Amino acid sequence: MGLYLDSADVDDARTAQELGFIEGVTTNPALIARTGRAPLEVLADLVEIVDGNVFYQLTSPTLEQRLDEAWEAYGIRPDRVVLKVPTTTENLSLVAELAHDIECAMTAIFSPAQAYMAVQAGARYVIPYVSRATRLLGDGPGLVRAIRDVLSGSEVEIIAASIESPDEAIDAVRAGAHHLTMPLQVIMAMGEHELSQQTIAEFAASWETK
Ligand code: E4P
């Protein structure tokens, strides 16, 4: 059960890495665009900052260009770059070609059928978008549950993405997600509870008045 940071920001990556228990980082084109930097440069920095895997999403417009982009990204750090490939029939073929040599995650999954196809193509991970699925289809955790069912008997793992709150994260885990990827602010909020703070304050006060 791994926890990934969902960000392309190097400061976020440093902060998450310093926690000492994140599994790696997932990026996407929107997150990389926010940095204002070249995608492969950002990837090169992230693999230096974190110890774990860094997921890089292919964005080139044609299949041939995405294939080249895949090898270029992989070449940056072959042991720790995982390719994220948006799920389309064309990209399933791309993953079938790449998956023998490079770990691939099929991303932007919105149906169990897409997850089934990702297994057939040889993907290592499937990435359903929980919050978006709740917003657009009604039940993000239900999507994760159905995907988990479809994956039974395979070694493909679910990384639940598009997580906006601790409750949503835990709903995804309870629905069967193997891993989570979340923005830094959600990761930082997960370990906090106002009653824990209150209890800590009570202990401190009783120590002071003893
Ligand atoms: C997944 O890896 C994506 O980067 C991400 O979680 C999408 O989340 P969003 O719905 O907040 O854009």
Coordinates of N, CA and C and ligand atoms in Angstrom, one line a residue:
M1 N 0.8 -1.2 0.0 CA 0.0 0.0 0.0 C 0.9 1.2 0.0
G2 N 1.1 1.9 -1.2 CA 2.0 3.0 -1.3 C 1.3 4.3 -1.4
L3 N 1.9 5.3 -0.9 CA 1.4 6.7 -0.9 C 2.3 7.5 -1.8
Y4 N 1.7 8.1 -2.9 CA 2.5 8.9 -3.8 C 2.0 10.4 -3.7
L5 N 3.0 11.3 -4.0 CA 2.7 12.7 -4.1 C 2.2 12.9 -5.5
D6 N 1.1 13.7 -5.7 CA 0.6 14.0 -7.0 C 1.0 15.5 -7.3
S7 N 2.2 15.7 -7.9 CA 2.7 17.1 -8.1 C 3.9 17.1 -9.0
A8 N 4.1 18.2 -9.6 CA 5.3 18.3 -10.4 C 6.2 19.4 -9.8
D9 N 5.8 19.9 -8.7 CA 6.6 21.0 -8.0 C 7.7 20.4 -7.2
V10 N 8.9 20.9 -7.5 CA 10.1 20.4 -6.8 C 10.1 20.6 -5.3
D11 N 9.5 21.8 -4.9 CA 9.5 22.0 -3.4 C 8.5 21.0 -2.8
D12 N 7.4 20.8 -3.4 CA 6.4 19.8 -2.9 C 7.2 18.4 -2.8
A13 N 7.9 18.1 -3.8 CA 8.6 16.8 -3.8 C 9.6 16.7 -2.7
R14 N 10.3 17.8 -2.4 CA 11.3 17.8 -1.3 C 10.6 17.6 0.0
T15 N 9.5 18.4 0.2 CA 8.8 18.3 1.5 C 8.3 16.8 1.6
A16 N 7.7 16.3 0.6 CA 7.1 14.9 0.7 C 8.2 13.9 0.9
Q17 N 9.3 14.1 0.2 CA 10.5 13.1 0.4 C 11.0 13.2 1.9
E18 N 11.0 14.4 2.4 CA 11.5 14.5 3.8 C 10.6 13.8 4.8
L19 N 9.3 13.6 4.5 CA 8.4 12.8 5.4 C 9.0 11.4 5.6
G20 N 9.7 10.9 4.6 CA 10.4 9.6 4.8 C 9.6 8.4 4.5
F21 N 8.4 8.6 4.0 CA 7.6 7.4 3.7 C 6.8 7.4 2.4
I22 N 7.1 8.4 1.6 CA 6.3 8.4 0.3 C 7.0 7.4 -0.7
E23 N 6.1 6.8 -1.5 CA 6.6 5.8 -2.4 C 7.1 6.4 -3.7
G24 N 6.7 7.6 -4.0 CA 7.2 8.2 -5.3 C 6.3 9.4 -5.6
V25 N 6.4 9.8 -6.9 CA 5.6 11.0 -7.3 C 4.9 10.7 -8.6
T26 N 3.7 11.2 -8.7 CA 3.0 11.1 -10.0 C 2.9 12.5 -10.6
T27 N 3.1 12.7 -11.9 CA 2.9 14.0 -12.5 C 1.8 13.9 -13.6
N28 N 1.4 15.0 -14.1 CA 0.5 15.0 -15.3 C 0.8 16.3 -16.0
P29 N 0.4 16.4 -17.3 CA 0.7 17.6 -18.1 C 0.3 18.9 -17.5
A30 N -0.9 18.9 -16.8 CA -1.4 20.1 -16.2 C -0.5 20.5 -15.0
L31 N -0.1 19.6 -14.2 CA 0.8 19.9 -13.1 C 2.2 20.4 -13.6
I32 N 2.7 19.8 -14.7 CA 4.0 20.2 -15.2 C 3.9 21.6 -15.9
A33 N 2.7 21.8 -16.5 CA 2.5 23.2 -17.1 C 2.6 24.3 -16.1
R34 N 2.1 24.0 -14.9 CA 2.1 25.0 -13.8 C 3.5 25.4 -13.4
T35 N 4.5 24.5 -13.7 CA 5.9 24.8 -13.3 C 6.5 25.8 -14.3
G36 N 5.9 25.8 -15.5 CA 6.5 26.7 -16.6 C 7.8 26.1 -17.2
R37 N 8.1 24.9 -16.9 CA 9.4 24.3 -17.3 C 9.1 23.2 -18.3
A38 N 10.2 22.8 -19.0 CA 10.1 21.7 -20.0 C 9.8 20.4 -19.2
P39 N 8.9 19.6 -19.7 CA 8.5 18.3 -19.0 C 9.6 17.4 -18.6
L40 N 10.6 17.2 -19.6 CA 11.6 16.2 -19.3 C 12.6 16.8 -18.3
E41 N 12.8 18.1 -18.2 CA 13.6 18.7 -17.2 C 13.0 18.5 -15.8
V42 N 11.7 18.7 -15.8 CA 11.0 18.5 -14.5 C 11.2 17.1 -14.0
L43 N 11.0 16.1 -15.0 CA 11.2 14.7 -14.6 C 12.6 14.4 -14.1
A44 N 13.6 15.0 -14.8 CA 15.0 14.8 -14.4 C 15.2 15.3 -12.9
D45 N 14.6 16.4 -12.6 CA 14.8 17.0 -11.2 C 14.1 16.1 -10.2
L46 N 12.9 15.7 -10.6 CA 12.1 14.9 -9.6 C 12.8 13.5 -9.2
V47 N 13.4 12.9 -10.2 CA 14.0 11.6 -9.9 C 15.3 11.8 -9.0
E48 N 15.8 13.1 -9.1 CA 16.9 13.3 -8.2 C 16.5 13.6 -6.7
I49 N 15.3 14.2 -6.6 CA 14.8 14.6 -5.3 C 14.2 13.4 -4.5
V50 N 13.4 12.6 -5.2 CA 12.7 11.5 -4.5 C 13.5 10.2 -4.7
D51 N 13.3 9.3 -3.7 CA 14.0 8.0 -3.8 C 13.2 7.0 -4.6
G52 N 11.9 7.2 -4.7 CA 11.0 6.2 -5.4 C 10.8 6.5 -6.8
N53 N 9.7 5.8 -7.4 CA 9.4 6.0 -8.8 C 8.8 7.3 -9.1
V54 N 9.0 7.8 -10.3 CA 8.4 9.1 -10.7 C 7.6 8.7 -12.0
F55 N 6.3 9.0 -12.0 CA 5.4 8.7 -13.1 C 5.4 9.9 -14.0
Y56 N 5.6 9.6 -15.3 CA 5.7 10.7 -16.3 C 4.6 10.4 -17.4
Q57 N 3.8 11.4 -17.6 CA 2.7 11.1 -18.6 C 3.1 11.5 -20.0
L58 N 2.8 10.6 -21.0 CA 3.1 10.9 -22.4 C 2.1 11.9 -22.9
T59 N 2.6 12.9 -23.6 CA 1.7 14.0 -24.1 C 1.8 14.3 -25.6
S60 N 2.8 13.7 -26.3 CA 3.0 14.0 -27.7 C 1.7 13.7 -28.5
P61 N 1.5 14.5 -29.6 CA 0.2 14.3 -30.3 C 0.1 13.0 -31.1
T62 N 1.2 12.5 -31.7 CA 1.0 11.3 -32.5 C 1.6 10.1 -31.8
L63 N 1.1 8.9 -32.2 CA 1.6 7.7 -31.6 C 3.1 7.5 -31.7
E64 N 3.6 7.8 -32.9 CA 5.0 7.7 -33.1 C 5.8 8.6 -32.2
Q65 N 5.3 9.8 -32.0 CA 6.0 10.8 -31.2 C 5.9 10.4 -29.7
R66 N 4.7 9.8 -29.3 CA 4.6 9.3 -27.9 C 5.6 8.2 -27.7
L67 N 5.8 7.3 -28.7 CA 6.8 6.2 -28.5 C 8.2 6.8 -28.3
D68 N 8.6 7.8 -29.1 CA 9.9 8.4 -28.9 C 10.0 9.1 -27.5
E69 N 8.9 9.8 -27.2 CA 8.8 10.5 -25.9 C 9.0 9.5 -24.7
A70 N 8.4 8.3 -24.9 CA 8.5 7.2 -23.9 C 9.9 6.8 -23.6
W71 N 10.6 6.6 -24.7 CA 12.0 6.1 -24.6 C 12.9 7.2 -24.0
E72 N 12.6 8.5 -24.4 CA 13.4 9.6 -23.9 C 13.2 9.8 -22.4
A73 N 11.9 9.7 -22.0 CA 11.6 9.8 -20.5 C 12.3 8.6 -19.8
Y74 N 12.1 7.4 -20.3 CA 12.7 6.2 -19.6 C 14.2 6.4 -19.5
G75 N 14.8 6.9 -20.6 CA 16.3 7.1 -20.6 C 16.8 8.0 -19.5
I76 N 16.0 8.8 -18.9 CA 16.4 9.8 -17.9 C 16.7 9.0 -16.6
R77 N 16.0 7.9 -16.3 CA 16.3 7.1 -15.1 C 15.5 5.8 -15.3
P78 N 16.2 4.9 -16.1 CA 15.5 3.6 -16.4 C 14.9 2.8 -15.2
D79 N 15.6 2.9 -14.1 CA 15.1 2.1 -13.0 C 14.0 2.7 -12.2
R80 N 13.7 4.0 -12.5 CA 12.7 4.6 -11.6 C 11.6 5.5 -12.3
V81 N 11.7 5.5 -13.7 CA 10.6 6.2 -14.4 C 9.5 5.2 -14.8
V82 N 8.3 5.6 -14.4 CA 7.1 4.8 -14.9 C 6.3 5.7 -15.8
L83 N 5.9 5.1 -16.9 CA 5.2 5.9 -17.9 C 3.7 5.9 -17.6
K84 N 3.1 7.0 -17.6 CA 1.6 7.2 -17.5 C 1.1 7.4 -18.8
V85 N 0.1 6.6 -19.2 CA -0.4 6.6 -20.6 C -1.9 6.8 -20.5
P86 N -2.5 7.9 -21.0 CA -3.9 8.1 -20.9 C -4.6 6.9 -21.7
T87 N -5.7 6.5 -21.1 CA -6.4 5.3 -21.7 C -7.2 5.6 -22.9
T88 N -6.8 5.1 -24.1 CA -7.5 5.1 -25.3 C -7.1 3.8 -26.0
T89 N -7.9 3.4 -27.0 CA -7.6 2.1 -27.7 C -6.2 2.2 -28.3
E90 N -5.9 3.4 -28.9 CA -4.6 3.6 -29.6 C -3.5 3.4 -28.5
N91 N -3.7 4.0 -27.4 CA -2.6 4.0 -26.3 C -2.5 2.6 -25.7
L92 N -3.6 1.8 -25.7 CA -3.5 0.4 -25.3 C -2.4 -0.3 -26.1
S93 N -2.5 -0.1 -27.4 CA -1.4 -0.7 -28.3 C -0.1 -0.2 -28.0
L94 N 0.0 1.1 -27.7 CA 1.3 1.7 -27.3 C 1.9 1.0 -26.1
V95 N 1.0 0.8 -25.1 CA 1.4 0.1 -23.8 C 1.8 -1.3 -24.1
A96 N 1.1 -2.0 -25.0 CA 1.4 -3.4 -25.3 C 2.8 -3.5 -25.9
E97 N 3.2 -2.4 -26.6 CA 4.5 -2.4 -27.2 C 5.6 -2.1 -26.2
L98 N 5.3 -1.2 -25.3 CA 6.3 -0.7 -24.3 C 6.4 -1.6 -23.1
A99 N 5.3 -2.2 -22.7 CA 5.3 -2.8 -21.3 C 6.3 -3.9 -21.1
H100 N 6.8 -4.5 -22.2 CA 7.8 -5.6 -22.0 C 9.1 -5.0 -21.4
D101 N 9.4 -3.7 -21.7 CA 10.6 -3.1 -21.3 C 10.5 -2.0 -20.3
I102 N 9.3 -1.3 -20.2 CA 9.1 -0.2 -19.3 C 7.8 -0.4 -18.5
E103 N 7.9 -0.1 -17.2 CA 6.6 -0.2 -16.5 C 5.7 0.9 -16.9
C104 N 4.4 0.5 -17.1 CA 3.4 1.5 -17.6 C 2.2 1.5 -16.7
A105 N 1.7 2.7 -16.5 CA 0.4 2.9 -15.8 C -0.6 3.5 -16.8
M106 N -1.7 2.8 -16.9 CA -2.8 3.4 -17.7 C -3.6 4.4 -16.9
T107 N -3.7 5.6 -17.3 CA -4.3 6.7 -16.5 C -5.6 7.2 -17.1
A108 N -6.2 8.1 -16.3 CA -7.5 8.7 -16.7 C -8.5 7.6 -17.0
I109 N -8.6 6.7 -16.0 CA -9.5 5.6 -16.2 C -10.9 5.9 -15.6
F110 N -11.9 5.8 -16.4 CA -13.3 6.1 -15.9 C -14.2 4.9 -16.0
S111 N -13.7 3.7 -16.4 CA -14.7 2.6 -16.4 C -13.9 1.3 -16.1
P112 N -14.6 0.3 -15.6 CA -14.0 -1.0 -15.3 C -13.5 -1.6 -16.7
A113 N -14.2 -1.4 -17.7 CA -13.9 -1.9 -19.1 C -12.5 -1.4 -19.5
Q114 N -12.2 -0.2 -19.2 CA -10.8 0.3 -19.5 C -9.8 -0.4 -18.7
A115 N -10.1 -0.6 -17.4 CA -9.1 -1.3 -16.5 C -8.9 -2.7 -17.1
Y116 N -10.0 -3.4 -17.5 CA -9.8 -4.7 -18.1 C -8.9 -4.7 -19.3
M117 N -9.0 -3.7 -20.1 CA -8.2 -3.6 -21.3 C -6.7 -3.3 -20.9
A118 N -6.6 -2.5 -19.9 CA -5.2 -2.2 -19.4 C -4.5 -3.4 -19.0
V119 N -5.2 -4.3 -18.4 CA -4.6 -5.6 -17.9 C -4.2 -6.4 -19.2
Q120 N -5.1 -6.4 -20.2 CA -4.7 -7.2 -21.4 C -3.5 -6.6 -22.1
A121 N -3.4 -5.3 -22.0 CA -2.2 -4.6 -22.7 C -0.9 -4.8 -22.0
G122 N -1.0 -5.2 -20.7 CA 0.3 -5.4 -20.0 C 0.7 -4.3 -19.0
A123 N -0.3 -3.4 -18.7 CA 0.0 -2.3 -17.8 C 0.3 -2.9 -16.4
R124 N 1.1 -2.2 -15.7 CA 1.5 -2.6 -14.3 C 0.5 -2.0 -13.3
Y125 N 0.0 -0.7 -13.6 CA -1.0 0.0 -12.8 C -2.1 0.5 -13.6
V126 N -3.3 0.7 -12.9 CA -4.4 1.5 -13.5 C -4.7 2.6 -12.6
I127 N -5.0 3.8 -13.2 CA -5.1 5.0 -12.3 C -6.5 5.6 -12.6
P128 N -7.5 5.2 -11.7 CA -8.8 5.8 -11.8 C -8.8 7.2 -11.1
Y129 N -9.7 8.1 -11.7 CA -9.8 9.5 -11.1 C -11.0 9.6 -10.2
V130 N -10.8 9.5 -8.9 CA -11.9 9.3 -8.0 C -12.8 10.5 -7.9
S131 N -12.2 11.7 -7.6 CA -13.0 12.9 -7.4 C -13.7 13.2 -8.7
R132 N -13.0 13.2 -9.8 CA -13.6 13.5 -11.1 C -14.8 12.5 -11.4
A133 N -14.5 11.2 -11.0 CA -15.6 10.2 -11.3 C -16.8 10.5 -10.4
T134 N -16.6 10.9 -9.2 CA -17.8 11.3 -8.4 C -18.5 12.4 -9.0
R135 N -17.7 13.4 -9.4 CA -18.3 14.6 -10.0 C -19.1 14.3 -11.3
L136 N -18.5 13.5 -12.1 CA -19.0 13.4 -13.5 C -19.9 12.1 -13.7
L137 N -19.6 11.1 -12.8 CA -20.4 9.9 -13.0 C -21.2 9.5 -11.7
G138 N -20.9 10.2 -10.6 CA -21.7 10.0 -9.4 C -21.1 9.2 -8.3
D139 N -20.1 8.3 -8.6 CA -19.6 7.5 -7.5 C -18.1 7.0 -7.7
G140 N -17.2 7.9 -7.4 CA -15.7 7.6 -7.6 C -15.3 6.3 -6.8
P141 N -15.6 6.2 -5.5 CA -15.2 4.9 -4.8 C -15.9 3.7 -5.5
G142 N -17.1 3.9 -6.0 CA -17.8 2.7 -6.6 C -17.0 2.3 -7.9
L143 N -16.4 3.3 -8.6 CA -15.6 2.9 -9.7 C -14.4 2.1 -9.3
V144 N -13.7 2.6 -8.2 CA -12.6 1.8 -7.7 C -13.0 0.4 -7.3
R145 N -14.1 0.3 -6.7 CA -14.6 -1.1 -6.2 C -14.8 -2.0 -7.5
A146 N -15.4 -1.4 -8.5 CA -15.7 -2.3 -9.7 C -14.4 -2.6 -10.4
I147 N -13.4 -1.7 -10.4 CA -12.1 -2.0 -11.0 C -11.4 -3.1 -10.3
R148 N -11.4 -3.0 -8.9 CA -10.8 -4.0 -8.1 C -11.3 -5.4 -8.4
D149 N -12.6 -5.4 -8.6 CA -13.3 -6.7 -9.0 C -12.7 -7.2 -10.3
V150 N -12.6 -6.3 -11.3 CA -12.2 -6.7 -12.6 C -10.7 -7.2 -12.5
L151 N -9.9 -6.6 -11.6 CA -8.5 -6.9 -11.6 C -8.2 -8.3 -10.8
S152 N -9.2 -8.8 -10.2 CA -9.0 -10.0 -9.4 C -8.3 -11.1 -10.2
G153 N -7.3 -11.7 -9.7 CA -6.5 -12.7 -10.4 C -5.4 -12.1 -11.2
S154 N -5.3 -10.8 -11.4 CA -4.2 -10.2 -12.1 C -3.3 -9.5 -11.1
E155 N -2.1 -9.2 -11.6 CA -1.1 -8.5 -10.6 C -1.2 -7.0 -10.8
V156 N -2.1 -6.5 -11.6 CA -2.2 -5.1 -11.9 C -2.7 -4.4 -10.6
E157 N -2.2 -3.2 -10.3 CA -2.6 -2.6 -9.1 C -3.2 -1.2 -9.4
I158 N -4.1 -0.8 -8.5 CA -4.8 0.4 -8.6 C -4.1 1.5 -7.9
I159 N -3.8 2.6 -8.5 CA -3.4 3.8 -7.9 C -4.6 4.8 -8.0
A160 N -5.3 5.1 -6.9 CA -6.4 6.0 -6.9 C -5.9 7.4 -7.0
A161 N -6.3 8.2 -8.0 CA -5.9 9.6 -8.2 C -7.1 10.5 -8.1
S162 N -6.8 11.8 -8.3 CA -7.8 12.8 -8.2 C -8.5 12.7 -6.9
I163 N -7.7 12.9 -5.8 CA -8.2 12.8 -4.5 C -8.1 14.2 -3.8
E164 N -9.2 14.6 -3.3 CA -9.2 16.0 -2.8 C -9.3 16.2 -1.3
S165 N -9.5 15.1 -0.6 CA -9.6 15.2 0.8 C -9.3 13.9 1.5
P166 N -8.9 13.9 2.8 CA -8.6 12.7 3.5 C -9.8 11.7 3.5
D167 N -11.0 12.2 3.6 CA -12.1 11.2 3.6 C -12.2 10.5 2.2
E168 N -12.0 11.3 1.1 CA -12.0 10.7 -0.2 C -10.9 9.7 -0.4
A169 N -9.8 10.0 0.2 CA -8.6 9.0 0.2 C -9.0 7.7 0.8
I170 N -9.6 7.8 2.0 CA -9.9 6.6 2.7 C -11.1 5.8 2.1
D171 N -12.0 6.6 1.5 CA -13.1 5.9 0.7 C -12.5 5.0 -0.4
A172 N -11.4 5.6 -1.0 CA -10.8 4.9 -2.2 C -10.1 3.6 -1.6
V173 N -9.4 3.8 -0.5 CA -8.7 2.6 0.1 C -9.7 1.5 0.4
R174 N -10.8 2.0 1.1 CA -11.8 1.0 1.5 C -12.5 0.3 0.3
A175 N -12.5 1.0 -0.8 CA -13.1 0.5 -2.1 C -12.1 -0.5 -2.8
G176 N -10.9 -0.5 -2.3 CA -9.9 -1.5 -2.8 C -8.7 -1.0 -3.6
A177 N -8.5 0.4 -3.5 CA -7.3 0.9 -4.1 C -6.0 0.3 -3.4
H178 N -5.0 -0.1 -4.2 CA -3.8 -0.6 -3.6 C -2.9 0.6 -3.2
H179 N -3.0 1.7 -3.9 CA -2.1 2.9 -3.6 C -3.0 4.1 -3.8
L180 N -2.4 5.2 -3.2 CA -3.1 6.5 -3.4 C -2.1 7.5 -4.0
T181 N -2.5 8.5 -4.8 CA -1.7 9.6 -5.1 C -2.5 10.9 -4.8
M182 N -1.8 11.8 -4.1 CA -2.6 13.0 -3.6 C -1.7 14.2 -3.6
P183 N -2.3 15.4 -3.7 CA -1.6 16.6 -3.6 C -1.0 16.7 -2.2
L184 N 0.1 17.6 -2.1 CA 0.8 17.7 -0.8 C -0.2 18.1 0.3
Q185 N -1.1 19.0 0.0 CA -1.9 19.5 1.2 C -2.8 18.4 1.7
V186 N -3.2 17.5 0.9 CA -4.1 16.3 1.4 C -3.2 15.4 2.2
I187 N -2.0 15.1 1.6 CA -1.0 14.2 2.4 C -0.8 14.8 3.8
M188 N -0.6 16.1 3.9 CA -0.3 16.8 5.2 C -1.5 16.8 6.1
A189 N -2.7 16.8 5.5 CA -3.9 16.8 6.3 C -4.2 15.4 6.9
M190 N -3.8 14.4 6.2 CA -4.2 13.0 6.5 C -3.8 12.6 8.0
G191 N -2.7 13.1 8.4 CA -2.2 12.7 9.8 C -2.7 13.5 10.9
E192 N -3.6 14.5 10.6 CA -4.0 15.5 11.6 C -5.5 15.2 11.9
H193 N -5.8 15.5 13.2 CA -7.2 15.5 13.6 C -7.3 16.5 14.8
E194 N -8.4 17.4 14.7 CA -8.5 18.4 15.8 C -8.5 17.8 17.2
L195 N -9.1 16.6 17.3 CA -9.2 15.9 18.6 C -7.9 15.4 19.1
S196 N -7.0 15.1 18.1 CA -5.6 14.7 18.5 C -4.9 15.9 19.1
Q197 N -5.1 17.1 18.4 CA -4.5 18.3 18.9 C -5.0 18.6 20.3
Q198 N -6.3 18.5 20.5 CA -6.9 18.8 21.8 C -6.4 17.8 22.9
T199 N -6.2 16.6 22.5 CA -5.7 15.6 23.5 C -4.3 15.9 23.9
I200 N -3.5 16.3 22.8 CA -2.1 16.6 23.1 C -2.0 17.8 24.0
A201 N -2.9 18.8 23.8 CA -2.9 20.0 24.6 C -3.3 19.6 26.1
E202 N -4.2 18.7 26.2 CA -4.6 18.3 27.6 C -3.5 17.5 28.3
F203 N -2.8 16.7 27.6 CA -1.6 16.0 28.2 C -0.6 17.0 28.6
A204 N -0.3 18.0 27.7 CA 0.7 19.0 28.1 C 0.3 19.8 29.3
A205 N -1.0 20.1 29.4 CA -1.5 20.9 30.5 C -1.4 20.1 31.8
S206 N -1.7 18.8 31.8 CA -1.7 18.0 33.0 C -0.2 17.8 33.5
W207 N 0.7 17.8 32.5 CA 2.1 17.7 32.9 C 2.6 19.0 33.6
E208 N 2.1 20.1 33.0 CA 2.5 21.4 33.6 C 1.9 21.6 35.0
T209 N 0.7 21.0 35.3 CA 0.1 21.3 36.6 C 0.4 20.2 37.6
K210 N 1.3 19.3 37.3 CA 1.5 18.1 38.2 C 2.2 18.6 39.5
Ligands
E4P1 C1 -3.2 11.4 -11.5 O1 -2.1 10.9 -11.5 C2 -3.5 12.8 -11.9 O2 -2.3 13.5 -11.8 C3 -4.4 13.5 -10.9 O3 -4.6 12.9 -9.7 C4 -5.6 14.1 -11.5 O4 -6.3 14.8 -10.5 P1 -7.2 16.0 -10.8 O5 -8.6 15.5 -11.0 O6 -7.2 16.8 -9.5 O7 -6.7 16.8 -12.0

